[in-house]
mmCIF file of C-alpha atoms in Angstrom:
data_model
loop_
_atom_site.group_PDB
_atom_site.id
_atom_site.type_symbol
_atom_site.label_atom_id
_atom_site.label_comp_id
_atom_site.label_asym_id
_atom_site.label_seq_id
_atom_site.Cartn_x
_atom_site.Cartn_y
_atom_site.Cartn_z
ATOM 1 C CA MET C 1 126.686 97.581 43.076
ATOM 2 C CA LYS C 2 129.956 98.818 41.636
ATOM 3 C CA SER C 3 131.926 96.634 39.266
ATOM 4 C CA GLN C 4 135.694 96.410 39.471
ATOM 5 C CA ARG C 5 135.916 98.594 36.348
ATOM 6 C CA ASP C 6 133.688 101.223 37.975
ATOM 7 C CA ASN C 7 135.902 101.172 41.076
ATOM 8 C CA GLN C 8 139.007 101.680 38.914
ATOM 9 C CA ILE C 9 137.372 104.623 37.151
ATOM 10 C CA ILE C 10 136.301 106.182 40.461
ATOM 11 C CA GLU C 11 139.790 105.743 41.928
ATOM 12 C CA GLY C 12 141.259 107.295 38.755
ATOM 13 C CA ILE C 13 138.932 110.292 39.009
ATOM 14 C CA ILE C 14 139.816 110.805 42.677
ATOM 15 C CA SER C 15 143.569 110.545 42.025
ATOM 16 C CA GLY C 16 143.390 112.720 38.919
ATOM 17 C CA ASP C 17 144.670 109.992 36.594
ATOM 18 C CA SER C 18 144.548 111.779 33.220
ATOM 19 C CA PHE C 19 144.408 108.541 31.205
ATOM 20 C CA ILE C 20 141.348 107.254 33.088
ATOM 21 C CA ILE C 21 139.648 110.664 33.064
ATOM 22 C CA ASN C 22 140.259 111.116 29.326
ATOM 23 C CA SER C 23 139.047 107.573 28.613
ATOM 24 C CA PHE C 24 135.892 108.154 30.663
ATOM 25 C CA TYR C 25 135.394 111.452 28.854
ATOM 26 C CA GLN C 26 135.754 109.871 25.413
ATOM 27 C CA GLU C 27 133.472 106.943 26.253
ATOM 28 C CA ASN C 28 130.671 109.038 27.736
ATOM 29 C CA LEU C 29 130.707 112.402 25.992
ATOM 30 C CA SER C 30 128.707 111.193 22.993
ATOM 31 C CA PHE C 31 125.765 110.044 25.156
ATOM 32 C CA ALA C 32 125.544 113.362 26.979
ATOM 33 C CA SER C 33 126.114 115.301 23.755
ATOM 34 C CA ARG C 34 123.322 113.552 21.862
ATOM 35 C CA TYR C 35 120.852 114.079 24.686
ATOM 36 C CA ILE C 36 121.688 117.743 25.282
ATOM 37 C CA LYS C 37 121.808 118.669 21.593
ATOM 38 C CA ALA C 38 118.495 116.870 20.995
ATOM 39 C CA HIS C 39 116.996 119.047 23.738
ATOM 40 C CA TYR C 40 117.981 122.557 22.560
ATOM 41 C CA GLY C 41 121.620 122.535 23.716
ATOM 42 C CA ASN C 42 124.877 123.337 21.976
ATOM 43 C CA GLU C 43 128.495 122.213 22.261
ATOM 44 C CA GLU C 44 129.259 124.695 25.053
ATOM 45 C CA ASP C 45 126.272 123.406 27.034
ATOM 46 C CA VAL C 46 127.555 119.848 26.594
ATOM 47 C CA ARG C 47 130.987 120.771 27.986
ATOM 48 C CA ASP C 48 129.469 122.674 30.931
ATOM 49 C CA ILE C 49 127.062 119.907 31.903
ATOM 50 C CA PHE C 50 129.699 117.201 31.473
ATOM 51 C CA GLN C 51 132.146 119.122 33.687
ATOM 52 C CA ASP C 52 129.489 119.746 36.359
ATOM 53 C CA ALA C 53 128.598 116.043 36.369
ATOM 54 C CA MET C 54 132.287 115.098 36.730
ATOM 55 C CA ILE C 55 132.566 117.423 39.734
ATOM 56 C CA ILE C 56 129.541 115.776 41.330
ATOM 57 C CA ILE C 57 131.032 112.307 40.782
ATOM 58 C CA TYR C 58 134.357 113.483 42.240
ATOM 59 C CA ARG C 59 132.795 115.105 45.317
ATOM 60 C CA LYS C 60 130.512 112.180 46.047
ATOM 61 C CA SER C 61 133.459 109.789 45.606
ATOM 62 C CA ILE C 62 135.786 111.559 48.031
ATOM 63 C CA LEU C 63 132.977 111.812 50.573
ATOM 64 C CA ASN C 64 132.095 108.128 50.105
ATOM 65 C CA LEU C 65 128.526 109.087 49.137
ATOM 66 C CA LEU C 66 128.564 107.584 45.649
ATOM 67 C CA HIS C 67 125.866 104.902 45.653
ATOM 68 C CA PHE C 68 124.219 103.532 42.540
ATOM 69 C CA ASN C 69 122.716 100.420 41.025
ATOM 70 C CA GLY C 70 123.852 99.479 37.546
ATOM 71 C CA SER C 71 126.867 101.002 35.832
ATOM 72 C CA LEU C 72 128.783 104.170 36.578
ATOM 73 C CA GLU C 73 128.143 105.286 32.999
ATOM 74 C CA ALA C 74 124.367 105.027 33.428
ATOM 75 C CA TYR C 75 124.549 106.876 36.753
ATOM 76 C CA PHE C 76 126.722 109.587 35.176
ATOM 77 C CA PHE C 77 124.333 109.955 32.238
ATOM 78 C CA GLY C 78 121.451 110.342 34.720
ATOM 79 C CA ILE C 79 123.315 113.179 36.436
ATOM 80 C CA CYS C 80 123.900 114.879 33.062
ATOM 81 C CA LYS C 81 120.204 114.551 32.173
ATOM 82 C CA ASN C 82 119.081 115.981 35.521
ATOM 83 C CA LEU C 83 121.504 118.898 35.293
ATOM 84 C CA TRP C 84 120.362 119.694 31.746
ATOM 85 C CA ARG C 85 116.663 119.414 32.615
ATOM 86 C CA ASN C 86 117.172 121.829 35.486
ATOM 87 C CA ARG C 87 119.019 124.259 33.241
ATOM 88 C CA LEU C 88 116.142 124.133 30.747
ATOM 89 C CA ARG C 89 113.624 124.670 33.544
ATOM 90 C CA LYS C 90 115.620 127.680 34.680
ATOM 91 C CA LYS C 91 115.547 129.225 31.206
ATOM 92 C CA ASN C 92 111.763 128.908 31.083
ATOM 93 C CA LYS C 93 110.977 130.351 34.516
ATOM 94 C CA VAL C 94 111.332 133.793 36.038
ATOM 95 C CA ILE C 95 111.660 132.360 39.550
ATOM 96 C CA TYR C 96 114.505 129.883 39.980
ATOM 97 C CA ASP C 97 113.700 126.628 41.674
ATOM 98 C CA ASN C 98 115.631 126.115 44.907
ATOM 99 C CA VAL C 99 118.047 123.552 43.479
ATOM 100 C CA LEU C 100 119.332 125.831 40.742
ATOM 101 C CA LEU C 101 119.472 128.877 42.960
ATOM 102 C CA GLU C 102 121.462 126.957 45.573
ATOM 103 C CA TYR C 103 123.830 125.614 42.922
ATOM 104 C CA LYS C 104 124.414 129.123 41.584
ATOM 105 C CA ILE C 105 125.129 130.388 45.099
ATOM 106 C CA ASP C 106 127.638 127.575 45.625
ATOM 107 C CA GLU C 107 129.423 128.162 42.316
ATOM 108 C CA ALA C 108 129.354 131.961 42.646
ATOM 109 C CA TYR C 109 132.039 131.740 45.304
ATOM 110 C CA PHE C 110 134.503 130.248 42.865
ATOM 111 C CA SER C 111 133.742 131.711 39.447
ATOM 112 C CA ASP C 112 135.825 134.907 39.389
ATOM 113 C CA GLN C 113 138.985 133.843 41.156
ATOM 114 C CA PRO C 114 142.424 132.919 39.841
ATOM 115 C CA ASN C 115 143.167 129.181 40.018
ATOM 116 C CA ILE C 116 145.304 129.273 43.189
ATOM 117 C CA GLU C 117 142.723 131.306 45.065
ATOM 118 C CA LYS C 118 139.948 129.144 43.636
ATOM 119 C CA ASP C 119 141.694 125.986 44.880
ATOM 120 C CA LEU C 120 142.192 127.476 48.335
ATOM 121 C CA SER C 121 138.560 128.643 48.443
ATOM 122 C CA ARG C 122 137.419 125.168 47.406
ATOM 123 C CA LYS C 123 139.524 123.563 50.169
ATOM 124 C CA ILE C 124 138.023 125.873 52.782
ATOM 125 C CA TYR C 125 134.548 125.198 51.400
ATOM 126 C CA ASP C 126 135.162 121.443 51.493
ATOM 127 C CA LYS C 127 136.440 121.702 55.079
ATOM 128 C CA TYR C 128 133.140 123.169 56.255
ATOM 129 C CA PHE C 129 131.129 120.897 53.984
ATOM 130 C CA LEU C 130 132.772 117.865 55.609
ATOM 131 C CA LYS C 131 131.849 119.198 59.066
ATOM 132 C CA LEU C 132 128.160 118.858 58.189
ATOM 133 C CA SER C 133 126.435 115.648 59.201
ATOM 134 C CA GLU C 134 126.310 112.888 56.589
ATOM 135 C CA SER C 135 122.573 113.398 56.068
ATOM 136 C CA LYS C 136 123.063 117.133 55.413
ATOM 137 C CA ARG C 137 125.922 116.469 52.974
ATOM 138 C CA GLU C 138 123.798 113.894 51.175
ATOM 139 C CA LEU C 139 120.885 116.335 50.776
ATOM 140 C CA ILE C 140 123.167 119.037 49.394
ATOM 141 C CA LEU C 141 124.826 116.646 46.947
ATOM 142 C CA LEU C 142 121.500 115.227 45.764
ATOM 143 C CA SER C 143 120.245 118.744 45.137
ATOM 144 C CA LEU C 144 123.454 119.574 43.215
ATOM 145 C CA GLU C 145 122.751 116.523 41.056
ATOM 146 C CA GLY C 146 119.550 118.231 40.058
ATOM 147 C CA LYS C 147 117.182 115.962 41.926
ATOM 148 C CA SER C 148 113.831 117.428 42.941
ATOM 149 C CA SER C 149 112.545 117.370 46.510
ATOM 150 C CA LYS C 150 110.204 114.570 45.465
ATOM 151 C CA GLU C 151 113.106 112.471 44.109
ATOM 152 C CA ILE C 152 115.235 113.197 47.198
ATOM 153 C CA SER C 153 112.270 112.211 49.356
ATOM 154 C CA LYS C 154 112.097 108.811 47.648
ATOM 155 C CA ILE C 155 115.856 108.263 48.029
ATOM 156 C CA THR C 156 116.128 109.327 51.683
ATOM 157 C CA GLY C 157 112.725 108.268 52.975
ATOM 158 C CA TYR C 158 112.011 111.770 54.342
ATOM 159 C CA THR C 159 108.815 113.646 53.514
ATOM 160 C CA GLN C 160 109.067 116.308 50.791
ATOM 161 C CA GLY C 161 108.424 119.079 53.297
ATOM 162 C CA TYR C 162 111.157 117.772 55.576
ATOM 163 C CA VAL C 163 113.561 117.507 52.612
ATOM 164 C CA ARG C 164 112.967 121.149 51.649
ATOM 165 C CA LYS C 165 113.329 122.334 55.240
ATOM 166 C CA LYS C 166 116.438 120.251 56.006
ATOM 167 C CA LYS C 167 118.097 121.142 52.678
ATOM 168 C CA HIS C 168 117.509 124.842 53.394
ATOM 169 C CA LYS C 169 118.906 124.513 56.931
ATOM 170 C CA SER C 170 121.917 122.560 55.643
ATOM 171 C CA LYS C 171 122.751 125.220 53.068
ATOM 172 C CA ASN C 172 122.314 127.974 55.639
ATOM 173 C CA GLU C 173 124.575 126.182 58.118
ATOM 174 C CA LEU C 174 127.260 125.894 55.456
ATOM 175 C CA GLN C 175 126.827 129.561 54.442
ATOM 176 C CA VAL C 176 127.123 130.753 58.055
ATOM 177 C CA SER C 177 130.311 128.725 58.581
ATOM 178 C CA LEU C 178 131.863 130.128 55.420
ATOM 179 C CA GLN C 179 130.903 133.696 56.309
ATOM 180 C CA LYS C 180 132.689 133.332 59.647
ATOM 181 C CA ASP C 181 135.962 132.206 58.044
ATOM 182 C CA PRO C 182 138.166 135.306 57.556
ATOM 183 C CA VAL C 183 140.409 133.678 54.922
ATOM 184 C CA PHE C 184 137.423 132.560 52.880
ATOM 185 C CA LEU C 185 135.848 136.005 53.114
ATOM 186 C CA GLU C 186 139.074 137.637 51.974
ATOM 187 C CA LEU C 187 139.419 135.254 49.030
ATOM 188 C CA THR C 188 135.828 135.754 47.889
ATOM 189 C CA ALA C 189 135.608 139.511 48.477
ATOM 190 C CA PRO C 190 135.072 141.501 45.271
ATOM 191 C CA LEU C 191 137.974 143.646 44.124
ATOM 192 C CA ILE C 192 137.374 147.392 44.394
#
């Protein structure tokens, strides 16, 4: 259940209120930093993970999929921990687990573009993301949080096999929609 303070923070993040965002950053950075640095990370890793977690909070908030028990800070710290654990797992394996591979595919669309093009690409991406059913959006967002199929299974009540299958289908549906959009394809095409 969200407290009034949590609601104010979420509204500030959605509206881009720099005071609220900076306050949230200052109040929570030390927790994430201590955890990541204690587990083989550095300052750059802390900034990356913190930013990724903020994006997840923002996306889930605008889609009205942000559900948690306890405080927003504890939920946010959990996202940071999951993202960092997945990054560590990735470093130690030759084969990427599906969650990380899917996240890299998602972010690859936006990494090499100027800000205006990146914003337009993100809007097109969000348009197709919002066209997915709520259950498909939820699976994608849970996987972006770094949750395993087992954890997602517990949250959604689906079997692990069904979670893997539905998550794969959801990602494919989104990919197909994006690949059919001529503006998106033009924006994401590599320069020759």
